[in-house]
mmCIF file of C-alpha atoms and ligand atoms in Angstrom:
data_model
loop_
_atom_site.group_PDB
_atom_site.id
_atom_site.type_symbol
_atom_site.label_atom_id
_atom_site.label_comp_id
_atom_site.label_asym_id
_atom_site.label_seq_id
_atom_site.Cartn_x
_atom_site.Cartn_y
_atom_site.Cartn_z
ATOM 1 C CA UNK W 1 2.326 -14.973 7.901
ATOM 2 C CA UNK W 2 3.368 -17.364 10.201
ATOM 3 C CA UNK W 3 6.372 -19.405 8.606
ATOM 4 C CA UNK W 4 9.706 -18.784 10.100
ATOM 5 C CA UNK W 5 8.590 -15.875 12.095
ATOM 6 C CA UNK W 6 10.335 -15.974 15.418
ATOM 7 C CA UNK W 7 13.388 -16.203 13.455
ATOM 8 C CA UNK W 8 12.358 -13.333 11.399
ATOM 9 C CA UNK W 9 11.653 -11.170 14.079
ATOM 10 C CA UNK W 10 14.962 -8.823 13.601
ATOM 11 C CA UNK W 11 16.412 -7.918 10.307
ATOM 12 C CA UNK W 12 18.058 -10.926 8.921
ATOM 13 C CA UNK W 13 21.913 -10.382 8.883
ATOM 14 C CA UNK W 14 21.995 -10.851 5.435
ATOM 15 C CA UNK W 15 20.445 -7.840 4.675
ATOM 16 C CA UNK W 16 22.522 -4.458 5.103
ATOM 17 C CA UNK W 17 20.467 -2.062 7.622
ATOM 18 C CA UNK W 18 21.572 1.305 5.566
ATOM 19 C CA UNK W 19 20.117 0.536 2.111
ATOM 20 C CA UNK W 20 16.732 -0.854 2.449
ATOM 21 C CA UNK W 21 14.198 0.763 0.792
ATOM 22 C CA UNK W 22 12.422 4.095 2.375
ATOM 23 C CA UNK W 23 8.946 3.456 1.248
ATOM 24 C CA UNK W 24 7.695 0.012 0.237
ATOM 25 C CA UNK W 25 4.424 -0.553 -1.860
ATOM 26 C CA UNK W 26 2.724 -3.299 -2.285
ATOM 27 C CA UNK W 27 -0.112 -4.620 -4.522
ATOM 28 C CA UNK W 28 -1.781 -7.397 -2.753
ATOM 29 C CA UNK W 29 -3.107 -9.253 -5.594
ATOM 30 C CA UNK W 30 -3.956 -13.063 -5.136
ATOM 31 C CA UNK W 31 -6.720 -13.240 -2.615
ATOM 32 C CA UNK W 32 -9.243 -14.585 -4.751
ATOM 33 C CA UNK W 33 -6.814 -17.987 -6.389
ATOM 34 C CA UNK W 34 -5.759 -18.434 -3.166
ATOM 35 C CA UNK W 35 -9.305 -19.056 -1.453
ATOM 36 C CA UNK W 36 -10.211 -20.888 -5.448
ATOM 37 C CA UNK W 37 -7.462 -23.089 -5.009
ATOM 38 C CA UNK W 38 -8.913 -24.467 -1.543
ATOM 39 C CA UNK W 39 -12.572 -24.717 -2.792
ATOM 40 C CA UNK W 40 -13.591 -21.525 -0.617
ATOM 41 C CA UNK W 41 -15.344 -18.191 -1.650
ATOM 42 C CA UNK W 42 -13.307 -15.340 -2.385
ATOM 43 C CA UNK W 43 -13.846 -13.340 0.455
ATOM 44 C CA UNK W 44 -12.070 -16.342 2.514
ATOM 45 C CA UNK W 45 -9.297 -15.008 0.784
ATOM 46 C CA UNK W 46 -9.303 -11.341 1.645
ATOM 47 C CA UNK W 47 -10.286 -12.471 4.802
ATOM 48 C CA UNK W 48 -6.588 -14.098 5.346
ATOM 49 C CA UNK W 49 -4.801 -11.627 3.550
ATOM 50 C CA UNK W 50 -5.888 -8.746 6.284
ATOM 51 C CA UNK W 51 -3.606 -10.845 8.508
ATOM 52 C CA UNK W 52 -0.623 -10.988 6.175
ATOM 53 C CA UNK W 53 -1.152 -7.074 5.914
ATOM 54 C CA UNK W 54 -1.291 -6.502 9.586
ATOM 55 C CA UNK W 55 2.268 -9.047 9.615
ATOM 56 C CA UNK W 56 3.913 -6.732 7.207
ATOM 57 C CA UNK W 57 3.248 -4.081 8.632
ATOM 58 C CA UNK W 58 4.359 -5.453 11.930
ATOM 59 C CA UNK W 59 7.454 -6.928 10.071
ATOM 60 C CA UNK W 60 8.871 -3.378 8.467
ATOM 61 C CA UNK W 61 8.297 -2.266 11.852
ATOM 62 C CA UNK W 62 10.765 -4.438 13.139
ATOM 63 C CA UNK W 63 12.949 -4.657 10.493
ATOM 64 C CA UNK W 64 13.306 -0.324 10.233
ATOM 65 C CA UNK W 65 11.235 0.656 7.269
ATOM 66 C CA UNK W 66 9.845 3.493 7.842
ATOM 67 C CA UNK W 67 6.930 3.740 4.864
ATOM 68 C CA UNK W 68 4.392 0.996 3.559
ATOM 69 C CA UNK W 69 1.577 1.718 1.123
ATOM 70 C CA UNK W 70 -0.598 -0.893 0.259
ATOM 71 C CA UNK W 71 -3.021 -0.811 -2.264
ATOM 72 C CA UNK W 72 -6.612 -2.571 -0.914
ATOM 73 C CA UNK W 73 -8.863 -1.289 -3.281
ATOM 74 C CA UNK W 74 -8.316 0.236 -7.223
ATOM 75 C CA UNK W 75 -11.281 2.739 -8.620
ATOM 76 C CA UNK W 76 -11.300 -0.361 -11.155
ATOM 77 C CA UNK W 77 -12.578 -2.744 -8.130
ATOM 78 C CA UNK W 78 -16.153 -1.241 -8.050
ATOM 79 C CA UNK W 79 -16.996 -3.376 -11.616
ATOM 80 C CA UNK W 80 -16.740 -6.565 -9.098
ATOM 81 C CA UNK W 81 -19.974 -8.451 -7.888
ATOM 82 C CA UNK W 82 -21.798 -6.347 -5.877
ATOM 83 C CA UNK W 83 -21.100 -9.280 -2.650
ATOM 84 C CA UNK W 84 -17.391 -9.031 -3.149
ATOM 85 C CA UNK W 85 -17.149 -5.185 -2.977
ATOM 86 C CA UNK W 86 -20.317 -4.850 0.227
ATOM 87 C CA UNK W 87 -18.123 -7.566 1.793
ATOM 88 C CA UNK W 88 -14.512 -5.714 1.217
ATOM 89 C CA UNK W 89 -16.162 -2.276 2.739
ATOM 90 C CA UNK W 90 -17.130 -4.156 5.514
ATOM 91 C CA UNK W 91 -14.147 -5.717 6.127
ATOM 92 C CA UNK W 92 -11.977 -2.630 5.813
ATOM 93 C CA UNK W 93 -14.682 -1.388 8.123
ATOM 94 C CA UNK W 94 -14.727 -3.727 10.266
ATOM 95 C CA UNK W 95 -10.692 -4.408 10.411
ATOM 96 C CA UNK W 96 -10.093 -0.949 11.238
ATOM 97 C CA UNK W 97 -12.044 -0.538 14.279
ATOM 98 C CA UNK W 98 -10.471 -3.652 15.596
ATOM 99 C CA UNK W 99 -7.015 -2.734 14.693
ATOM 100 C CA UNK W 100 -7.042 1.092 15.887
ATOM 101 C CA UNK W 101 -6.126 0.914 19.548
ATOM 102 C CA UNK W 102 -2.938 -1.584 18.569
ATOM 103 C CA UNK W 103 -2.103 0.710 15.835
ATOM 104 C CA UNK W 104 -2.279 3.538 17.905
ATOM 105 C CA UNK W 105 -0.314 1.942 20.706
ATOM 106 C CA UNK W 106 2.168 0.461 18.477
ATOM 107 C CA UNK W 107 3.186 4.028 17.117
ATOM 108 C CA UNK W 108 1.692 3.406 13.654
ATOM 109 C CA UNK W 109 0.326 6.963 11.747
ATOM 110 C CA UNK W 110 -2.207 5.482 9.624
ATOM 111 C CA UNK W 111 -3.221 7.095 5.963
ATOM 112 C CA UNK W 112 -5.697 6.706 3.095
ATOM 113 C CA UNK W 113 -5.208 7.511 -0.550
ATOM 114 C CA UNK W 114 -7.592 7.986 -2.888
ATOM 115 C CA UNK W 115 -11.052 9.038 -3.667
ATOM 116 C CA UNK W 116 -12.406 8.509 -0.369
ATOM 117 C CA UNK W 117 -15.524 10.453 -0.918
ATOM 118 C CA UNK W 118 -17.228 7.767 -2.883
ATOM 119 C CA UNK W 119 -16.834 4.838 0.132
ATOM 120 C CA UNK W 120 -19.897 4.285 2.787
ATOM 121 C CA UNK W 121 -20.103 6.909 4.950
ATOM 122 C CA UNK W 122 -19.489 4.774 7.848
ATOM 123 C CA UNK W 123 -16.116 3.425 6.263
ATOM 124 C CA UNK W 124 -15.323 6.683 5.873
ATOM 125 C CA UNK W 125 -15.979 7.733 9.835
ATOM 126 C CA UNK W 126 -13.917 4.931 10.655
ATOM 127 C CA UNK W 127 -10.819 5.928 8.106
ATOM 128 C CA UNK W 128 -10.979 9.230 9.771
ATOM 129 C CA UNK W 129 -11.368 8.407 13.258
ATOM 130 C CA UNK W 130 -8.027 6.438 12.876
ATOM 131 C CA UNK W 131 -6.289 8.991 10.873
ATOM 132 C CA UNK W 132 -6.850 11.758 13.262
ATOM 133 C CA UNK W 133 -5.985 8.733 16.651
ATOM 134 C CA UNK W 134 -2.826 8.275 14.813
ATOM 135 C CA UNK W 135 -1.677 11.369 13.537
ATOM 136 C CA UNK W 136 1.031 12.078 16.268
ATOM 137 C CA UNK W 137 2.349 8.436 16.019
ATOM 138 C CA UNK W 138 6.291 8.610 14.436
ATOM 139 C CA UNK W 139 7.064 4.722 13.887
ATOM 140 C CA UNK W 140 5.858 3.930 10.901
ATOM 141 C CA UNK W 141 3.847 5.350 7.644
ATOM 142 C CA UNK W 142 1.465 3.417 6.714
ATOM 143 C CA UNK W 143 -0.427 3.945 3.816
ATOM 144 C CA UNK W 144 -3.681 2.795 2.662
ATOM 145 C CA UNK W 145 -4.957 2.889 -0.901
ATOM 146 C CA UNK W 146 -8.804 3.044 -1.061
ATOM 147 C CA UNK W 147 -11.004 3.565 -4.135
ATOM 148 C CA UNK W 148 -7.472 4.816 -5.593
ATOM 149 C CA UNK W 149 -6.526 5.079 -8.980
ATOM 150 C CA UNK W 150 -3.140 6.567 -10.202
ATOM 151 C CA UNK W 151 -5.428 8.412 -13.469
ATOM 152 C CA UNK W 152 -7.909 9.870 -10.946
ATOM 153 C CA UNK W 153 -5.303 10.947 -8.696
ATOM 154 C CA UNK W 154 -3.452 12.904 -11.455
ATOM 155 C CA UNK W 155 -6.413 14.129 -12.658
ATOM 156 C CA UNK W 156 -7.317 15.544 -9.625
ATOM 157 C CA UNK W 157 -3.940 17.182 -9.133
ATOM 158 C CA UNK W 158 -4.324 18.674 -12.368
ATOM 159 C CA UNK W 159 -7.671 20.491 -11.741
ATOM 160 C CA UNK W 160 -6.325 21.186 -8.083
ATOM 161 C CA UNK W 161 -3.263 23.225 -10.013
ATOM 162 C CA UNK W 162 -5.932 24.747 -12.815
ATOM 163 C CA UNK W 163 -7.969 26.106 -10.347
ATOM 164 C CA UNK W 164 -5.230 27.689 -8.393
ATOM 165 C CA UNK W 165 -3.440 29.244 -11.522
ATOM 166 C CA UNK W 166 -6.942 30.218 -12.061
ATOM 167 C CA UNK W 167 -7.355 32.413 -9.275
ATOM 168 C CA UNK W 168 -4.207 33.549 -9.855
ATOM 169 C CA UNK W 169 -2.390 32.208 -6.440
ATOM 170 C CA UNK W 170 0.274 30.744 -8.679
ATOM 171 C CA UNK W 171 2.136 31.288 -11.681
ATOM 172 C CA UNK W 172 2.338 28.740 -14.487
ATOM 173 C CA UNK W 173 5.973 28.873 -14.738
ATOM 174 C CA UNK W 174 5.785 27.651 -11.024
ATOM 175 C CA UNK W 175 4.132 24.197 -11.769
ATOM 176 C CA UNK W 176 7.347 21.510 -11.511
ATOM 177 C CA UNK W 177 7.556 18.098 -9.894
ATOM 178 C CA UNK W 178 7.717 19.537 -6.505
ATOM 179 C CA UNK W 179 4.990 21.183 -6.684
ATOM 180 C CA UNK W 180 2.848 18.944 -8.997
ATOM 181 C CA UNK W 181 3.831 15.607 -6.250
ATOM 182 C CA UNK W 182 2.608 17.953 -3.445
ATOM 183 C CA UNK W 183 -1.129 17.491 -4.901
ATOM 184 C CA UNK W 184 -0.784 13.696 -5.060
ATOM 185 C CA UNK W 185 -2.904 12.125 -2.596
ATOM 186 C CA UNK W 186 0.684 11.026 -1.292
ATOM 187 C CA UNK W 187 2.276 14.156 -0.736
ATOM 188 C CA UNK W 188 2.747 13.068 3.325
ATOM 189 C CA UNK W 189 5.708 10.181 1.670
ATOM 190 C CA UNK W 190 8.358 10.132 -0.024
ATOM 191 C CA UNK W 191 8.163 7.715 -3.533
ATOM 192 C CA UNK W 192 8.345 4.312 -3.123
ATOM 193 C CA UNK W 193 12.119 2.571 -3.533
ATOM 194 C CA UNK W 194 10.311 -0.728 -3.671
ATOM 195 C CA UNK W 195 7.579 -2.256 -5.347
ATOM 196 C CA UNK W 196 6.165 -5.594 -4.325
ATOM 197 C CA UNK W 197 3.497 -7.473 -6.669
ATOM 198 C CA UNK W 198 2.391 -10.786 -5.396
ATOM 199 C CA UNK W 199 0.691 -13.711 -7.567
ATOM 200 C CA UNK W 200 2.780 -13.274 -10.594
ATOM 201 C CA UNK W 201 0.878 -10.703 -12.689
ATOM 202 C CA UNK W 202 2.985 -8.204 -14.723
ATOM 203 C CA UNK W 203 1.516 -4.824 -14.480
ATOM 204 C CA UNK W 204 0.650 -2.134 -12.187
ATOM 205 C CA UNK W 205 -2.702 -1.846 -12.140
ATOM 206 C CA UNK W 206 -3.556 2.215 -12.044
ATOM 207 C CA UNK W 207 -0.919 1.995 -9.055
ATOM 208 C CA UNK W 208 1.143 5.426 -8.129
ATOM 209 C CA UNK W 209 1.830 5.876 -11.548
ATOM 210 C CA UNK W 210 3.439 9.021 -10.638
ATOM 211 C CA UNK W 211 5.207 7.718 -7.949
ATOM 212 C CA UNK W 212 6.884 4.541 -9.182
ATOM 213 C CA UNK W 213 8.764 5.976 -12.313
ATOM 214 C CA UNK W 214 12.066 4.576 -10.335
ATOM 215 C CA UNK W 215 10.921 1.994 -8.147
ATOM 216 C CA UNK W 216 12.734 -1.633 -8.166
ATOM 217 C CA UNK W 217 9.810 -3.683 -9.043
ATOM 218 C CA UNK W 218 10.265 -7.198 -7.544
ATOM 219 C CA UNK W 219 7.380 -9.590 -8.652
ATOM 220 C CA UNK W 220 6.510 -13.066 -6.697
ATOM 221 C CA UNK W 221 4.590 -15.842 -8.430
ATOM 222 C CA UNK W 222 3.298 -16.287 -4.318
ATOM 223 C CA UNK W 223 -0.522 -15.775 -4.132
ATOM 224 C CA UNK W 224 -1.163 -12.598 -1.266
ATOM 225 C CA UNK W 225 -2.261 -15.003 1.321
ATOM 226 C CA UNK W 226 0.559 -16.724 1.111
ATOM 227 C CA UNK W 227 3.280 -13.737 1.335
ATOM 228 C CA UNK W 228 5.284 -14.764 4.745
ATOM 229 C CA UNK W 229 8.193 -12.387 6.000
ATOM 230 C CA UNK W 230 10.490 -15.167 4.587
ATOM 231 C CA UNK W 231 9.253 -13.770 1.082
ATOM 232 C CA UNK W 232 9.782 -10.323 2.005
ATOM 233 C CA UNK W 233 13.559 -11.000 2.915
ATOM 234 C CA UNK W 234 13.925 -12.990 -0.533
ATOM 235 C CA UNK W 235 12.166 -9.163 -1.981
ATOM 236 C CA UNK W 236 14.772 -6.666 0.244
ATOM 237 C CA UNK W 237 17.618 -9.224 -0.696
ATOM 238 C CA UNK W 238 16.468 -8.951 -4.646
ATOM 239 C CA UNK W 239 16.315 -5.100 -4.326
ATOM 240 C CA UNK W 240 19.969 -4.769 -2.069
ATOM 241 C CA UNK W 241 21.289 -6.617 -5.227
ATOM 242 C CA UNK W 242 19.890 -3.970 -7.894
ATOM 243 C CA UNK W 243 22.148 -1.535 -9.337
ATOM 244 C CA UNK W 244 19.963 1.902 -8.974
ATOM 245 C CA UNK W 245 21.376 4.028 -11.758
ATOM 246 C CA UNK W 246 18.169 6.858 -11.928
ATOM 247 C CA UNK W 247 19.781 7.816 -15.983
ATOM 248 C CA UNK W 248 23.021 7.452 -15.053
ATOM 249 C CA UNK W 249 25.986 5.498 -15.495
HETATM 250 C C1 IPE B 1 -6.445 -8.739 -4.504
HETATM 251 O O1 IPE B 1 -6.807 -10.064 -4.765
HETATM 252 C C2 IPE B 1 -7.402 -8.052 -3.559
HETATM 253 C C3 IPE B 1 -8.201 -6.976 -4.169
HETATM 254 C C4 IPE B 1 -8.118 -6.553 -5.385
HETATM 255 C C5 IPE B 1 -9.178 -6.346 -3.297
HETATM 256 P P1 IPE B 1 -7.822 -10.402 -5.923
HETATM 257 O O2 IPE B 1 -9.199 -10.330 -5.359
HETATM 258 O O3 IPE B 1 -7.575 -9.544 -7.102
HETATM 259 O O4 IPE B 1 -7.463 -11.922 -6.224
HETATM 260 P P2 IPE B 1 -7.319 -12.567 -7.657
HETATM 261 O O5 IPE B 1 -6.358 -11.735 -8.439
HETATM 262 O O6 IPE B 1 -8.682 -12.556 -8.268
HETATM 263 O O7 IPE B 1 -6.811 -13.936 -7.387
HETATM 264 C C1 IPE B 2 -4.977 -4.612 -8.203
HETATM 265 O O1 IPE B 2 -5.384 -5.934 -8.305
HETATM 266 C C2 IPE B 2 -5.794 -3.892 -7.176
HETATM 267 C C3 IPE B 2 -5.550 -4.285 -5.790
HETATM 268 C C4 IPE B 2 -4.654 -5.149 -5.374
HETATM 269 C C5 IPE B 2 -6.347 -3.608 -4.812
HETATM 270 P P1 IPE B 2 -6.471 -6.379 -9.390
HETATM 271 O O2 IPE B 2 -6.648 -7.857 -9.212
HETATM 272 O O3 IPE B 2 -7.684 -5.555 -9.254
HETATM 273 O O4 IPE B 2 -5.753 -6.030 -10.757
HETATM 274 P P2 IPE B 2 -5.908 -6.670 -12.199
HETATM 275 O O5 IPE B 2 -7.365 -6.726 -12.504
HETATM 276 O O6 IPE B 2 -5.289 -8.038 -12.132
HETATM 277 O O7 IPE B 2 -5.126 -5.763 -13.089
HETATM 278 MG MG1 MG B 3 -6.363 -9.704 -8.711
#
């Protein structure tokens, strides 16, 4: 992100500071066109789309929201070539480390969700060295999605709950949407109010299908690489203009 950011650097004063969204979440789809389009391999494009990441991040930040989830890698992902996926562990890998002490400093709290178990073990020393720097931190949420899929993560809530009726610590009768979003991976946030797609595709993907059942989905034909905080305004503007009815009238 670099267009128009100095003048993005507080909220835009078109945009009304009590109703933007909570929780944004964003699937960064795009990387791979993007690096096509200029004759480079893929990876290029993942490679540039850390940076709009770490911009958004930096941007909600300054602009007051206090949740983003991003989604960096679906359980669907692994059926890649085997280059692509060795070089996105890496990168997350890599990224991390070199992000941590800003992220800690910066009052980010850092989370991953999904089925971390499966990633390289040194990925996975990495993810929990800067969960456990950044636990204290207050500014923002920010939420990684890892080897996540929305199936998986129900699924996993499910046996979670059917082991514990099991053993008899709770009651059938007891299992409600409380209870059942409290064994989502992302029972630290609230739902997100705001969905962001980028590069024009029309679906979610295995994406907190839990969680979205009343997002405002706002979808951008923009390729990842090229989301700039100038897009993100046009997004919050879109959503500030919705009419949020949740059933009602
Ligand atoms: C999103 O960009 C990044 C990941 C899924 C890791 P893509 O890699 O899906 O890029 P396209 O959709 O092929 O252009
Ligand atoms: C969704 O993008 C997953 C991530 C952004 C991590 P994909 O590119 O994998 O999704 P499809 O294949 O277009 O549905
Ligand atoms: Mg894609």
């Amino acid at each position: 992100m670099t267009a128009n950011q100095s003048t993005l650097d507080y909220l835009p004063t078109d945009l009304d500071s009590s109703r933007l969204p909570k929780h944004v979440a964003v699937i960064m789809d795009g990387n791979g066109r993007w690096a096509k389009n200029r004759g480079m391999p893929r990876i290029m494009g993942h490679r540039r789309g850390v940076d709009v990441l770490k911009d958004l991040l930096r941007c909600c930040q300054d602009w007051g929201i206090p949740a983003l989830t991003a989604y960096a890698f679906s359980t669907e992902n692994w059926g890649r070539p085997i280059e692509e996926v060795d070089f996105l562990m890496t990168l997350f890998e890599r990224v991390l480390r070199r992000e941590l002490e800003e992220m800690r400093q910066k009052d980010v709290q850092i989370k991953f969700v999904g089925n971390l178990s499966a990633l390289p073990s040194s990925l996975r020393a990495e993810i929990d060295r800067s969960v456990s720097l950044t636990a204290e931190n207050k500014g923002i949420r920010f939420t990684v999605a890892t080897n996540y899929g929305g199936r998986e993560e129900i699924l996993q809530a499910c046996r979670e709950i059917a082991s514990q009726v099991k053993s008899g610590k709770i009651q059938v009768e007891e299992i409600d949407e409380a209870l059942f979003s409290s064994h989502l991976y992302t029972a630290h946030v609230c739902d997100p109010d705001l969905l962001i797609r980028t590069s024009g595709e029309m679906r979610i993907s295995n994406f907190l299908l839990w969680q979205l059942a009343y997002a405002e989905f706002y979808i951008t034909q923009t390729l990842w690489p090229d989301f700039s905080r100038s897009e993100f305004h046009q997004a919050l503007l879109a959503y500030q203009k919705r009419d949020r009815r949740f059933g009602k009238v």
